Structure formats: C-alpha cells, structure tokens
Amino acid sequence: MKKYTIKSTSWEGVYYLVNGWEKCKTFWFGEDEVMKDVEKAKRFFFNKPSQAKASLTKLLKIMPDYKEDEFEVVEFA
C-alpha cells in the first residue's frame, strides 16, 4: 500500500511529517530514522497526498517558523 508524507528540507536537515502529530506529540521524523526502518515509519504517514498537504497547512498555522523550509509531497511504496 502506498503512503504519503511531506518532506521538509531546511538548514537543520531533512524531516518527514508525522500523521497524527497532535496525538503523537511529535511533528517530524528525521531522515535517518525513516530510512532505517521505512516499514515502521510508514504507519505514521498518510493514505492520500491531500491529507499530507492539509496536515502541513494546519501545522504551519500554529508554527509559522517552518514556512522558510522547502516542502514536497513524497510517496513510499
């Protein structure tokens, strides 16, 4: 099953947006953490690209300091 998330690139590094960040109490997974175990990380990703985009929009409303980052939707198969 394909999963989607937002990849954020900034001077701090590369991070992937967590689905359910409100409940998980964490916003991002580091690139090393995701690449070490993609299958485990995929359970924290989104079923549709539109869900990932909506979640990022919601996050940027409460944490505008991330707006300077570069974002892209990525797919994990």
PDB file of C-alpha atoms in Angstrom:
ATOM      1  CA  MET A   1       0.000   0.000   0.000  1.00  0.00           C
ATOM      2  CA  LYS A   2       1.328   3.423  -0.917  1.00  0.00           C
ATOM      3  CA  LYS A   3       1.776   6.004   1.823  1.00  0.00           C
ATOM      4  CA  TYR A   4       2.491   9.708   1.547  1.00  0.00           C
ATOM      5  CA  THR A   5       4.030  12.403   3.664  1.00  0.00           C
ATOM      6  CA  ILE A   6       5.620  15.816   3.448  1.00  0.00           C
ATOM      7  CA  LYS A   7       9.384  16.017   3.160  1.00  0.00           C
ATOM      8  CA  SER A   8      10.788  19.154   4.768  1.00  0.00           C
ATOM      9  CA  THR A   9      14.278  20.328   3.880  1.00  0.00           C
ATOM     10  CA  SER A  10      15.932  23.107   5.858  1.00  0.00           C
ATOM     11  CA  TRP A  11      19.332  24.096   7.162  1.00  0.00           C
ATOM     12  CA  GLU A  12      18.639  21.698  10.060  1.00  0.00           C
ATOM     13  CA  GLY A  13      18.281  18.681   7.773  1.00  0.00           C
ATOM     14  CA  VAL A  14      15.594  16.546   6.139  1.00  0.00           C
ATOM     15  CA  TYR A  15      12.463  15.582   8.050  1.00  0.00           C
ATOM     16  CA  TYR A  16       9.163  13.822   7.314  1.00  0.00           C
ATOM     17  CA  LEU A  17       5.793  14.961   8.682  1.00  0.00           C
ATOM     18  CA  VAL A  18       4.065  12.610  11.148  1.00  0.00           C
ATOM     19  CA  ASN A  19       0.397  11.763  10.609  1.00  0.00           C
ATOM     20  CA  GLY A  20      -1.472  12.461  13.840  1.00  0.00           C
ATOM     21  CA  TRP A  21       1.190  14.806  15.197  1.00  0.00           C
ATOM     22  CA  GLU A  22      -1.410  16.294  17.540  1.00  0.00           C
ATOM     23  CA  LYS A  23      -1.773  12.947  19.322  1.00  0.00           C
ATOM     24  CA  CYS A  24       1.782  11.649  18.828  1.00  0.00           C
ATOM     25  CA  LYS A  25       3.290  14.794  20.347  1.00  0.00           C
ATOM     26  CA  THR A  26       5.927  14.857  17.630  1.00  0.00           C
ATOM     27  CA  PHE A  27       5.791  16.707  14.325  1.00  0.00           C
ATOM     28  CA  TRP A  28       8.641  15.233  12.325  1.00  0.00           C
ATOM     29  CA  PHE A  29      10.732  12.089  11.883  1.00  0.00           C
ATOM     30  CA  GLY A  30      14.372  12.588  10.953  1.00  0.00           C
ATOM     31  CA  GLU A  31      15.565  11.210   7.627  1.00  0.00           C
ATOM     32  CA  ASP A  32      17.895   8.704   9.328  1.00  0.00           C
ATOM     33  CA  GLU A  33      15.045   7.383  11.459  1.00  0.00           C
ATOM     34  CA  VAL A  34      12.759   6.897   8.443  1.00  0.00           C
ATOM     35  CA  MET A  35      15.362   5.328   6.176  1.00  0.00           C
ATOM     36  CA  LYS A  36      16.494   2.938   8.910  1.00  0.00           C
ATOM     37  CA  ASP A  37      13.042   1.321   9.014  1.00  0.00           C
ATOM     38  CA  VAL A  38      10.709   2.571   6.282  1.00  0.00           C
ATOM     39  CA  GLU A  39       8.048  -0.059   7.005  1.00  0.00           C
ATOM     40  CA  LYS A  40       7.798   1.022  10.632  1.00  0.00           C
ATOM     41  CA  ALA A  41       7.718   4.708   9.668  1.00  0.00           C
ATOM     42  CA  LYS A  42       5.014   4.179   7.043  1.00  0.00           C
ATOM     43  CA  ARG A  43       2.396   3.568   9.711  1.00  0.00           C
ATOM     44  CA  PHE A  44       2.831   7.224  10.690  1.00  0.00           C
ATOM     45  CA  PHE A  45       2.291   8.501   7.129  1.00  0.00           C
ATOM     46  CA  PHE A  46      -0.863   9.454   5.219  1.00  0.00           C
ATOM     47  CA  ASN A  47      -3.080   7.443   2.878  1.00  0.00           C
ATOM     48  CA  LYS A  48      -3.533  10.327   0.408  1.00  0.00           C
ATOM     49  CA  PRO A  49      -1.319  13.235  -0.688  1.00  0.00           C
ATOM     50  CA  SER A  50      -4.186  15.637   0.059  1.00  0.00           C
ATOM     51  CA  GLN A  51      -4.214  14.518   3.700  1.00  0.00           C
ATOM     52  CA  ALA A  52      -0.499  15.251   3.999  1.00  0.00           C
ATOM     53  CA  LYS A  53      -0.935  18.715   2.468  1.00  0.00           C
ATOM     54  CA  ALA A  54      -3.863  19.519   4.761  1.00  0.00           C
ATOM     55  CA  SER A  55      -1.864  18.458   7.810  1.00  0.00           C
ATOM     56  CA  LEU A  56       1.068  20.649   6.778  1.00  0.00           C
ATOM     57  CA  THR A  57      -1.260  23.620   6.291  1.00  0.00           C
ATOM     58  CA  LYS A  58      -2.662  23.082   9.784  1.00  0.00           C
ATOM     59  CA  LEU A  59       0.837  22.815  11.271  1.00  0.00           C
ATOM     60  CA  LEU A  60       2.048  25.998   9.574  1.00  0.00           C
ATOM     61  CA  LYS A  61      -0.854  27.930  11.104  1.00  0.00           C
ATOM     62  CA  ILE A  62       0.363  27.148  14.621  1.00  0.00           C
ATOM     63  CA  MET A  63       4.111  27.031  13.882  1.00  0.00           C
ATOM     64  CA  PRO A  64       4.849  29.649  11.212  1.00  0.00           C
ATOM     65  CA  ASP A  65       8.622  29.384  11.769  1.00  0.00           C
ATOM     66  CA  TYR A  66       8.603  26.314   9.476  1.00  0.00           C
ATOM     67  CA  LYS A  67       7.429  28.413   6.494  1.00  0.00           C
ATOM     68  CA  GLU A  68      11.010  29.025   5.385  1.00  0.00           C
ATOM     69  CA  ASP A  69      11.575  25.285   4.808  1.00  0.00           C
ATOM     70  CA  GLU A  70      11.274  23.647   1.395  1.00  0.00           C
ATOM     71  CA  PHE A  71       8.376  21.164   1.222  1.00  0.00           C
ATOM     72  CA  GLU A  72       7.427  18.382  -1.157  1.00  0.00           C
ATOM     73  CA  VAL A  73       4.963  15.504  -1.102  1.00  0.00           C
ATOM     74  CA  VAL A  74       6.741  12.152  -1.207  1.00  0.00           C
ATOM     75  CA  GLU A  75       5.408   8.655  -1.791  1.00  0.00           C
ATOM     76  CA  PHE A  76       6.578   5.486  -0.070  1.00  0.00           C
ATOM     77  CA  ALA A  77       5.548   2.283  -1.851  1.00  0.00           C
TER      78      ALA A  77
END
